[in-house]
Amino acid sequence: MNLKSSFLFAKRILFPKSGRATIGRKSLAGAVLCVGVSLIPMVVVLAVSNGMIEGITKRLVSLSSSHIQAFSADGDARSLQAAAQKIAALDGISASYPMIESSALAMANSKRCGVTLRALPPEVFEGLASYKELFEAESGDIKKFSVEQKGVLIGKGVAEKLELSVGDKIRVVTVKKGGAGKLSPSARYYKVSAVVSCGYRELDALWLFLPFDEGAKITRGCELSASVMCEIEKPFSPQISVMQKSVKDALGKGFKVYRWDQMNKSQYENFSSTKILLLFIQLLIVLASSVNISSALGMLALERRREIAILKSLGGSSKGVSLSFLITGFACGLGGLLIGMPIGLFLSVNINGLLKAAEKAVNFVARGLCFFANGDIMAYRQIHLLSEEYYLKVIPIDVPFGDLLLIGAAALLLSLAASAVPAIKAGRARPLDTLRDSR
């Protein structure tokens, strides 16, 4: 029994001439559907998690730690500006700017909350591609930040906590250390130029931006972190280690220089481990659905036992019969792949629109239930499927075609593995016993 004969028998198993819907054929169709359905969430999880990780990492790298961050020991504003100019002259550095970061208390409308002061040159918001791309004004105009006297930018979270809008006054209280460890508070009033967001609330919820000179003035004597933020052309390449050494050599002993992967190591490892865990769970679901192929092939082998007996009586080999059932199992896995992969990709590409539609439907139902239960629709609170406090405002979709190929290969291998046992049993069937029992 050659390879062609095995393929012909597999074709006969999959597409019999009678067209009669037997239990085995129904089980096989169900197995194909199960494999396809199990692949859909796996593709969606992979695309969404990749997009989430890429989007959050991009914001952490560009806005929080920058590609390379050089911390100053003394925190002097002039030395920071001089260091930024020195770094900007190095080959491979695309941008550098000084930044002072400190904690403060913000008050407005009889409310208060802690904020993270970030003092940096106003031109950064218009000159750097990362800030122009990732920051957006929820209200107001970021450009006014560079020209307005006593103007500040506040994060969306701060604006909500203090009930602030553009043009309102905000009081910022800093605490300075005096002699003998005494603490002296200092308060200044500023005008809100714009309410900004980078799309990731956990990162920018407490940010309050001031012009660099003003920030250096009000944080003098406070506990602060002074650094030079550096951007390079290829932050995700081995070149970053070379640039780290160049920056360190240029600045000398007064600075400690770190790469973005050193500053955000825990977050990045957490994202990667979460993604691997999710994929492992999804792979178990695909494995469970592949078991249906095994039971379906076992049922088909029972239904086709007379044909198998006749085939072996005419010279068909056990290996040839087993190969036919393996080809059938592989075809089932391929069928499930052709069903699940396109649907998963479609859902992944349109996930933001689908989430919005689902959120509207959930809120519509919940609002109706709230009205019938309490009689007061105003008591209803909006339900968010993805809270902006923990997730990105908009999910950036990244379709990893290389990973999808691996998923497809894994699904086909699992289908073959699930087909092995019923295929071997079908090949070992004794034709004389089968023909004698069917008399």
Tab-separated table of C-alpha atoms in Angstrom:
chain	number	residue	atom	x	y	z
A	1	MET	CA	0.000	0.000	0.000
A	2	ASN	CA	1.788	3.115	-1.246
A	3	LEU	CA	1.463	6.759	-0.174
A	4	LYS	CA	-1.030	7.546	-2.919
A	5	SER	CA	-3.314	4.736	-1.740
A	6	SER	CA	-3.161	6.067	1.824
A	7	PHE	CA	-4.168	9.523	0.607
A	8	LEU	CA	-7.026	8.103	-1.437
A	9	PHE	CA	-8.357	6.148	1.537
A	10	ALA	CA	-8.041	9.258	3.762
A	11	LYS	CA	-10.007	11.201	1.136
A	12	ARG	CA	-12.661	8.470	1.172
A	13	ILE	CA	-12.864	8.742	4.974
A	14	LEU	CA	-13.252	12.515	4.878
A	15	PHE	CA	-15.549	12.697	1.832
A	16	PRO	CA	-17.437	9.395	1.398
A	17	LYS	CA	-19.431	8.914	-1.796
A	18	SER	CA	-22.610	8.076	0.080
A	19	GLY	CA	-22.679	11.462	1.818
A	20	ARG	CA	-24.554	9.842	4.712
A	21	ALA	CA	-24.074	11.762	7.986
A	22	THR	CA	-22.878	9.017	10.323
A	23	ILE	CA	-21.999	9.483	13.988
A	24	GLY	CA	-18.293	9.321	13.108
A	25	ARG	CA	-18.563	12.031	10.460
A	26	LYS	CA	-20.544	14.260	12.810
A	27	SER	CA	-17.907	13.722	15.513
A	28	LEU	CA	-15.168	14.614	13.024
A	29	ALA	CA	-16.954	17.832	12.006
A	30	GLY	CA	-17.388	18.687	15.683
A	31	ALA	CA	-13.672	18.081	16.304
A	32	VAL	CA	-12.731	20.447	13.457
A	33	LEU	CA	-15.053	23.102	14.883
A	34	CYS	CA	-13.622	22.643	18.397
A	35	VAL	CA	-10.047	23.124	17.140
A	36	GLY	CA	-11.099	26.243	15.231
A	37	VAL	CA	-12.963	27.747	18.195
A	38	SER	CA	-10.044	27.052	20.560
A	39	LEU	CA	-7.623	28.846	18.211
A	40	ILE	CA	-9.706	32.047	18.070
A	41	PRO	CA	-8.997	33.257	21.641
A	42	MET	CA	-5.374	32.151	21.328
A	43	VAL	CA	-4.807	34.406	18.300
A	44	VAL	CA	-6.683	37.309	19.935
A	45	VAL	CA	-4.746	36.958	23.218
A	46	LEU	CA	-1.435	36.870	21.363
A	47	ALA	CA	-2.168	39.938	19.214
A	48	VAL	CA	-3.698	41.992	22.055
A	49	SER	CA	-1.024	41.087	24.634
A	50	ASN	CA	1.728	41.908	22.132
A	51	GLY	CA	0.105	45.257	21.399
A	52	MET	CA	-0.430	46.007	25.091
A	53	ILE	CA	3.147	45.121	26.028
A	54	GLU	CA	4.557	47.114	23.124
A	55	GLY	CA	2.364	50.141	23.883
A	56	ILE	CA	3.086	50.193	27.622
A	57	THR	CA	6.810	49.519	27.132
A	58	LYS	CA	7.010	52.303	24.561
A	59	ARG	CA	5.504	54.760	27.040
A	60	LEU	CA	7.712	53.592	29.904
A	61	VAL	CA	10.832	53.824	27.750
A	62	SER	CA	10.037	57.151	26.051
A	63	LEU	CA	8.319	59.081	28.839
A	64	SER	CA	9.442	57.615	32.167
A	65	SER	CA	13.027	56.365	31.976
A	66	SER	CA	13.962	57.446	28.436
A	67	HIS	CA	16.381	55.253	26.490
A	68	ILE	CA	19.319	56.202	28.713
A	69	GLN	CA	19.015	58.124	31.971
A	70	ALA	CA	21.986	59.774	33.686
A	71	PHE	CA	21.366	60.649	37.350
A	72	SER	CA	23.215	63.599	38.855
A	73	ALA	CA	24.635	63.439	42.379
A	74	ASP	CA	24.294	67.178	43.204
A	75	GLY	CA	21.089	67.998	41.255
A	76	ASP	CA	22.301	71.455	40.235
A	77	ALA	CA	20.168	72.881	37.417
A	78	ARG	CA	23.048	74.523	35.537
A	79	SER	CA	25.208	71.399	35.632
A	80	LEU	CA	22.252	69.392	34.311
A	81	GLN	CA	21.779	71.735	31.363
A	82	ALA	CA	25.511	71.652	30.605
A	83	ALA	CA	25.497	67.835	30.789
A	84	ALA	CA	22.517	67.669	28.417
A	85	GLN	CA	24.352	69.840	25.884
A	86	LYS	CA	27.491	67.718	26.204
A	87	ILE	CA	25.536	64.487	25.613
A	88	ALA	CA	23.678	65.985	22.629
A	89	ALA	CA	27.032	66.424	20.870
A	90	LEU	CA	27.794	62.676	21.025
A	91	ASP	CA	27.387	60.556	17.904
A	92	GLY	CA	24.281	58.344	18.053
A	93	ILE	CA	22.353	60.578	20.488
A	94	SER	CA	19.181	61.873	18.832
A	95	ALA	CA	18.029	64.049	21.768
A	96	SER	CA	18.896	64.889	25.371
A	97	TYR	CA	17.263	67.160	27.924
A	98	PRO	CA	17.503	67.816	31.700
A	99	MET	CA	14.722	66.788	34.065
A	100	ILE	CA	14.067	67.290	37.776
A	101	GLU	CA	11.516	65.070	39.495
A	102	SER	CA	10.116	65.541	43.005
A	103	SER	CA	6.997	64.922	45.081
A	104	ALA	CA	4.567	67.650	46.120
A	105	LEU	CA	1.029	68.295	47.329
A	106	ALA	CA	-1.475	69.879	44.937
A	107	MET	CA	-4.614	71.658	46.179
A	108	ALA	CA	-7.632	73.156	44.460
A	109	ASN	CA	-11.393	73.420	45.051
A	110	SER	CA	-10.958	72.351	48.713
A	111	LYS	CA	-9.417	69.082	47.529
A	112	ARG	CA	-5.872	67.823	47.636
A	113	CYS	CA	-3.748	65.022	46.222
A	114	GLY	CA	-0.120	64.036	45.919
A	115	VAL	CA	1.582	64.787	42.604
A	116	THR	CA	4.888	64.007	40.943
A	117	LEU	CA	6.528	67.206	39.754
A	118	ARG	CA	8.423	66.848	36.501
A	119	ALA	CA	10.412	69.916	35.489
A	120	LEU	CA	11.708	69.856	31.917
A	121	PRO	CA	12.239	72.315	29.057
A	122	PRO	CA	8.872	73.231	27.453
A	123	GLU	CA	10.244	72.694	23.940
A	124	VAL	CA	10.474	68.963	24.688
A	125	PHE	CA	6.718	68.596	24.131
A	126	GLU	CA	6.976	70.004	20.610
A	127	GLY	CA	10.512	69.041	19.630
A	128	LEU	CA	10.708	65.369	20.627
A	129	ALA	CA	8.891	62.857	18.436
A	130	SER	CA	8.108	60.571	21.398
A	131	TYR	CA	6.289	63.320	23.333
A	132	LYS	CA	4.468	64.577	20.234
A	133	GLU	CA	3.328	61.057	19.399
A	134	LEU	CA	2.450	59.744	22.861
A	135	PHE	CA	1.087	62.828	24.630
A	136	GLU	CA	-2.230	64.394	23.769
A	137	ALA	CA	-4.146	67.259	25.302
A	138	GLU	CA	-7.480	66.135	26.766
A	139	SER	CA	-8.297	69.846	27.017
A	140	GLY	CA	-6.331	73.053	26.519
A	141	ASP	CA	-3.252	73.587	24.379
A	142	ILE	CA	0.159	72.143	25.182
A	143	LYS	CA	1.804	74.929	23.187
A	144	LYS	CA	0.655	77.505	25.779
A	145	PHE	CA	2.779	75.688	28.353
A	146	SER	CA	5.914	77.213	26.812
A	147	VAL	CA	4.662	80.813	26.632
A	148	GLU	CA	2.320	81.269	29.596
A	149	GLN	CA	3.754	82.600	32.822
A	150	LYS	CA	3.186	80.252	35.743
A	151	GLY	CA	1.572	77.686	33.460
A	152	VAL	CA	1.588	73.945	34.189
A	153	LEU	CA	0.399	70.751	32.530
A	154	ILE	CA	-1.473	68.276	34.701
A	155	GLY	CA	-2.370	64.640	34.121
A	156	LYS	CA	-5.966	63.593	33.595
A	157	GLY	CA	-6.006	61.770	36.941
A	158	VAL	CA	-4.973	64.930	38.832
A	159	ALA	CA	-7.587	66.979	36.976
A	160	GLU	CA	-10.324	64.520	37.975
A	161	LYS	CA	-9.256	64.325	41.625
A	162	LEU	CA	-9.053	68.100	42.042
A	163	GLU	CA	-11.941	68.895	39.661
A	164	LEU	CA	-9.728	71.178	37.583
A	165	SER	CA	-10.109	72.439	34.045
A	166	VAL	CA	-8.015	74.624	31.761
A	167	GLY	CA	-7.459	78.123	33.160
A	168	ASP	CA	-8.074	77.143	36.807
A	169	LYS	CA	-5.584	77.901	39.552
A	170	ILE	CA	-3.718	75.123	41.306
A	171	ARG	CA	-1.689	75.455	44.500
A	172	VAL	CA	1.509	73.407	44.688
A	173	VAL	CA	3.126	72.805	48.093
A	174	THR	CA	6.715	71.578	48.338
A	175	VAL	CA	8.623	70.721	51.508
A	176	LYS	CA	12.209	71.886	51.961
A	177	LYS	CA	14.722	70.596	54.462
A	178	GLY	CA	16.244	73.265	56.673
A	179	GLY	CA	18.887	73.232	59.324
A	180	ALA	CA	18.755	70.599	62.087
A	181	GLY	CA	16.387	68.522	59.951
A	182	LYS	CA	13.536	71.043	60.135
A	183	LEU	CA	10.942	70.895	57.387
A	184	SER	CA	9.509	74.080	55.895
A	185	PRO	CA	6.610	73.994	53.443
A	186	SER	CA	6.476	76.388	50.512
A	187	ALA	CA	3.401	77.067	48.379
A	188	ARG	CA	3.021	78.596	44.912
A	189	TYR	CA	0.052	79.133	42.605
A	190	TYR	CA	0.010	78.131	38.952
A	191	LYS	CA	-2.438	78.218	36.058
A	192	VAL	CA	-3.503	75.019	34.300
A	193	SER	CA	-2.456	75.357	30.649
A	194	ALA	CA	-3.666	71.927	29.561
A	195	VAL	CA	-4.854	68.559	30.844
A	196	VAL	CA	-2.706	65.857	29.228
A	197	SER	CA	-2.629	62.080	28.950
A	198	CYS	CA	-0.293	59.523	27.384
A	199	GLY	CA	-3.078	56.914	27.205
A	200	TYR	CA	-1.776	54.898	30.176
A	201	ARG	CA	-3.233	56.179	33.449
A	202	GLU	CA	-0.961	54.144	35.726
A	203	LEU	CA	2.033	56.028	34.329
A	204	ASP	CA	0.792	59.616	34.066
A	205	ALA	CA	-1.966	59.771	36.716
A	206	LEU	CA	0.053	61.940	39.147
A	207	TRP	CA	2.220	63.919	36.743
A	208	LEU	CA	2.399	67.702	36.954
A	209	PHE	CA	4.758	69.332	34.443
A	210	LEU	CA	6.525	72.645	35.048
A	211	PRO	CA	9.038	74.582	32.924
A	212	PHE	CA	12.559	73.512	33.868
A	213	ASP	CA	13.695	76.839	35.389
A	214	GLU	CA	10.558	77.155	37.510
A	215	GLY	CA	10.761	73.531	38.640
A	216	ALA	CA	14.422	73.917	39.611
A	217	LYS	CA	13.498	76.985	41.661
A	218	ILE	CA	10.641	75.481	43.707
A	219	THR	CA	12.374	72.118	44.311
A	220	ARG	CA	15.617	73.647	45.570
A	221	GLY	CA	16.254	72.151	49.006
A	222	CYS	CA	13.667	69.383	48.487
A	223	GLU	CA	14.248	65.690	48.023
A	224	LEU	CA	14.478	65.264	44.276
A	225	SER	CA	15.816	63.204	41.424
A	226	ALA	CA	17.878	65.153	38.875
A	227	SER	CA	18.846	63.501	35.621
A	228	VAL	CA	19.572	63.918	31.947
A	229	MET	CA	17.225	61.999	29.653
A	230	CYS	CA	18.847	60.668	26.468
A	231	GLU	CA	17.245	59.249	23.348
A	232	ILE	CA	19.120	57.174	20.774
A	233	GLU	CA	18.191	56.019	17.297
A	234	LYS	CA	17.916	52.267	18.082
A	235	PRO	CA	16.960	51.754	21.739
A	236	PHE	CA	16.121	48.049	21.288
A	237	SER	CA	19.439	47.079	19.704
A	238	PRO	CA	22.819	46.122	21.276
A	239	GLN	CA	23.935	49.648	20.344
A	240	ILE	CA	22.355	50.931	23.566
A	241	SER	CA	25.097	49.357	25.731
A	242	VAL	CA	27.758	51.113	23.649
A	243	MET	CA	25.903	54.426	23.979
A	244	GLN	CA	25.549	53.927	27.741
A	245	LYS	CA	29.334	53.676	28.040
A	246	SER	CA	29.820	56.737	25.815
A	247	VAL	CA	27.465	58.818	27.990
A	248	LYS	CA	29.154	57.590	31.163
A	249	ASP	CA	32.615	58.471	29.839
A	250	ALA	CA	31.454	61.918	28.703
A	251	LEU	CA	29.835	62.874	32.043
A	252	GLY	CA	32.416	61.456	34.460
A	253	LYS	CA	32.018	60.349	38.072
A	254	GLY	CA	29.267	62.797	39.044
A	255	PHE	CA	26.620	60.806	37.172
A	256	LYS	CA	25.204	57.267	37.317
A	257	VAL	CA	24.026	56.056	33.922
A	258	TYR	CA	21.328	53.400	33.348
A	259	ARG	CA	19.654	51.874	30.288
A	260	TRP	CA	15.875	51.614	29.903
A	261	ASP	CA	15.946	47.828	30.357
A	262	GLN	CA	17.760	48.262	33.683
A	263	MET	CA	15.274	50.892	34.882
A	264	ASN	CA	12.159	48.917	33.854
A	265	LYS	CA	13.421	45.369	34.362
A	266	SER	CA	10.684	44.249	36.787
A	267	GLN	CA	7.802	45.612	34.666
A	268	TYR	CA	9.148	44.132	31.449
A	269	GLU	CA	9.726	40.691	33.008
A	270	ASN	CA	6.232	40.826	34.510
A	271	PHE	CA	4.695	41.561	31.089
A	272	SER	CA	6.657	38.749	29.431
A	273	SER	CA	5.793	36.143	32.092
A	274	THR	CA	2.103	37.120	31.963
A	275	LYS	CA	2.071	36.696	28.179
A	276	ILE	CA	3.741	33.278	28.410
A	277	LEU	CA	1.260	32.143	31.074
A	278	LEU	CA	-1.718	33.247	28.977
A	279	LEU	CA	-0.390	31.428	25.916
A	280	PHE	CA	0.249	28.291	27.973
A	281	ILE	CA	-3.348	28.297	29.214
A	282	GLN	CA	-4.638	28.807	25.664
A	283	LEU	CA	-2.396	25.991	24.424
A	284	LEU	CA	-3.973	23.674	27.004
A	285	ILE	CA	-7.381	24.569	25.568
A	286	VAL	CA	-6.164	23.673	22.065
A	287	LEU	CA	-4.781	20.409	23.451
A	288	ALA	CA	-8.130	19.584	25.058
A	289	SER	CA	-9.945	20.285	21.794
A	290	SER	CA	-7.488	18.053	19.917
A	291	VAL	CA	-8.612	15.103	22.043
A	292	ASN	CA	-11.933	15.307	20.178
A	293	ILE	CA	-10.056	14.342	17.008
A	294	SER	CA	-8.869	11.156	18.721
A	295	SER	CA	-12.372	10.121	19.779
A	296	ALA	CA	-13.808	11.034	16.340
A	297	LEU	CA	-11.184	8.934	14.523
A	298	GLY	CA	-11.857	6.035	16.891
A	299	MET	CA	-15.534	6.212	15.984
A	300	LEU	CA	-14.699	6.392	12.254
A	301	ALA	CA	-12.399	3.380	12.567
A	302	LEU	CA	-15.286	1.365	14.032
A	303	GLU	CA	-17.618	2.471	11.247
A	304	ARG	CA	-15.006	1.689	8.563
A	305	ARG	CA	-13.771	-1.604	10.016
A	306	ARG	CA	-15.303	-3.627	7.135
A	307	GLU	CA	-13.609	-1.431	4.521
A	308	ILE	CA	-10.325	-1.661	6.414
A	309	ALA	CA	-10.637	-5.465	6.511
A	310	ILE	CA	-11.320	-5.667	2.751
A	311	LEU	CA	-8.442	-3.279	2.043
A	312	LYS	CA	-6.001	-5.354	4.109
A	313	SER	CA	-7.280	-8.577	2.563
A	314	LEU	CA	-6.390	-7.185	-0.880
A	315	GLY	CA	-2.835	-6.427	0.205
A	316	GLY	CA	-3.136	-3.183	2.139
A	317	SER	CA	-0.566	-2.793	4.903
A	318	SER	CA	-1.147	-1.856	8.532
A	319	LYS	CA	1.189	1.128	8.126
A	320	GLY	CA	-0.765	2.331	5.095
A	321	VAL	CA	-4.074	2.202	6.986
A	322	SER	CA	-2.556	3.958	9.992
A	323	LEU	CA	-1.122	6.635	7.684
A	324	SER	CA	-4.583	7.208	6.195
A	325	PHE	CA	-6.024	7.933	9.632
A	326	LEU	CA	-3.047	10.171	10.498
A	327	ILE	CA	-3.685	12.134	7.291
A	328	THR	CA	-7.350	12.412	8.284
A	329	GLY	CA	-6.405	13.756	11.739
A	330	PHE	CA	-3.938	16.208	10.180
A	331	ALA	CA	-6.679	17.383	7.780
A	332	CYS	CA	-8.980	17.989	10.759
A	333	GLY	CA	-6.320	20.124	12.451
A	334	LEU	CA	-5.754	22.017	9.205
A	335	GLY	CA	-9.494	22.586	8.826
A	336	GLY	CA	-9.701	23.959	12.367
A	337	LEU	CA	-6.699	26.182	11.633
A	338	LEU	CA	-8.363	27.590	8.505
A	339	ILE	CA	-11.486	28.360	10.545
A	340	GLY	CA	-9.919	29.739	13.721
A	341	MET	CA	-6.991	31.752	12.359
A	342	PRO	CA	-8.909	34.143	10.036
A	343	ILE	CA	-11.645	34.739	12.622
A	344	GLY	CA	-9.026	35.364	15.325
A	345	LEU	CA	-7.161	37.832	13.104
A	346	PHE	CA	-10.406	39.641	12.232
A	347	LEU	CA	-11.329	40.000	15.908
A	348	SER	CA	-7.792	41.135	16.794
A	349	VAL	CA	-7.669	43.866	14.152
A	350	ASN	CA	-11.108	45.168	15.180
A	351	ILE	CA	-10.746	44.595	18.940
A	352	ASN	CA	-11.096	48.291	19.910
A	353	GLY	CA	-14.354	48.715	18.005
A	354	LEU	CA	-15.698	45.388	19.282
A	355	LEU	CA	-14.863	46.309	22.882
A	356	LYS	CA	-16.659	49.639	22.522
A	357	ALA	CA	-19.725	47.914	21.063
A	358	ALA	CA	-19.684	45.295	23.835
A	359	GLU	CA	-19.274	48.026	26.473
A	360	LYS	CA	-22.278	49.917	25.093
A	361	ALA	CA	-24.380	46.748	25.110
A	362	VAL	CA	-23.363	45.870	28.684
A	363	ASN	CA	-24.102	49.394	29.914
A	364	PHE	CA	-27.454	49.451	28.132
A	365	VAL	CA	-28.537	46.226	29.836
A	366	ALA	CA	-27.078	47.232	33.209
A	367	ARG	CA	-28.745	50.660	33.036
A	368	GLY	CA	-32.097	49.022	32.398
A	369	LEU	CA	-31.648	46.590	35.293
A	370	CYS	CA	-30.625	49.471	37.571
A	371	PHE	CA	-33.729	51.426	36.596
A	372	PHE	CA	-36.079	48.500	37.252
A	373	ALA	CA	-34.342	47.626	40.528
A	374	ASN	CA	-33.968	51.134	42.016
A	375	GLY	CA	-36.245	53.316	39.915
A	376	ASP	CA	-33.408	55.859	39.709
A	377	ILE	CA	-31.329	55.742	36.534
A	378	MET	CA	-29.085	58.567	37.821
A	379	ALA	CA	-27.648	56.172	40.415
A	380	TYR	CA	-26.157	54.070	37.650
A	381	ARG	CA	-22.385	54.144	37.198
A	382	GLN	CA	-20.711	53.527	33.877
A	383	ILE	CA	-19.107	50.090	33.440
A	384	HIS	CA	-15.726	49.940	31.696
A	385	LEU	CA	-14.592	46.594	30.310
A	386	LEU	CA	-10.986	47.856	30.229
A	387	SER	CA	-10.361	50.457	32.919
A	388	GLU	CA	-8.015	53.263	31.842
A	389	GLU	CA	-6.403	53.080	35.280
A	390	TYR	CA	-4.808	49.725	34.468
A	391	TYR	CA	-4.844	49.392	30.667
A	392	LEU	CA	-4.105	51.547	27.661
A	393	LYS	CA	-6.874	53.850	26.518
A	394	VAL	CA	-6.608	52.392	22.998
A	395	ILE	CA	-5.133	48.933	22.422
A	396	PRO	CA	-2.379	49.097	19.797
A	397	ILE	CA	-2.688	45.995	17.650
A	398	ASP	CA	0.479	44.127	16.749
A	399	VAL	CA	-0.023	40.949	14.702
A	400	PRO	CA	3.067	38.746	15.232
A	401	PHE	CA	3.014	36.606	12.095
A	402	GLY	CA	6.052	34.607	13.223
A	403	ASP	CA	4.304	33.598	16.447
A	404	LEU	CA	1.132	32.795	14.510
A	405	LEU	CA	3.089	30.390	12.328
A	406	LEU	CA	4.353	28.668	15.474
A	407	ILE	CA	0.778	28.450	16.806
A	408	GLY	CA	-0.388	26.913	13.534
A	409	ALA	CA	2.445	24.384	13.592
A	410	ALA	CA	1.705	23.532	17.228
A	411	ALA	CA	-2.000	22.997	16.454
A	412	LEU	CA	-1.156	20.659	13.564
A	413	LEU	CA	1.349	18.700	15.658
A	414	LEU	CA	-1.212	18.328	18.452
A	415	SER	CA	-3.735	17.068	15.901
A	416	LEU	CA	-1.240	14.483	14.658
A	417	ALA	CA	-0.402	13.434	18.218
A	418	ALA	CA	-4.102	13.030	19.050
A	419	SER	CA	-4.569	10.924	15.879
A	420	ALA	CA	-1.736	8.523	16.671
A	421	VAL	CA	-3.555	6.121	19.020
A	422	PRO	CA	-6.742	5.556	16.909
A	423	ALA	CA	-4.580	5.379	13.743
A	424	ILE	CA	-2.389	2.614	15.210
A	425	LYS	CA	-5.441	0.711	16.447
A	426	ALA	CA	-7.065	0.955	13.006
A	427	GLY	CA	-3.891	-0.364	11.360
A	428	ARG	CA	-3.667	-3.330	13.741
A	429	ALA	CA	-7.209	-4.520	13.005
A	430	ARG	CA	-7.351	-8.159	11.864
A	431	PRO	CA	-9.306	-8.527	8.622
A	432	LEU	CA	-10.392	-12.171	9.204
A	433	ASP	CA	-11.857	-11.385	12.617
A	434	THR	CA	-13.669	-8.361	11.244
A	435	LEU	CA	-15.114	-10.217	8.226
A	436	ARG	CA	-16.133	-13.183	10.421
A	437	ASP	CA	-17.921	-10.884	12.917
A	438	SER	CA	-19.767	-9.044	10.155
A	439	ARG	CA	-21.258	-12.173	8.568
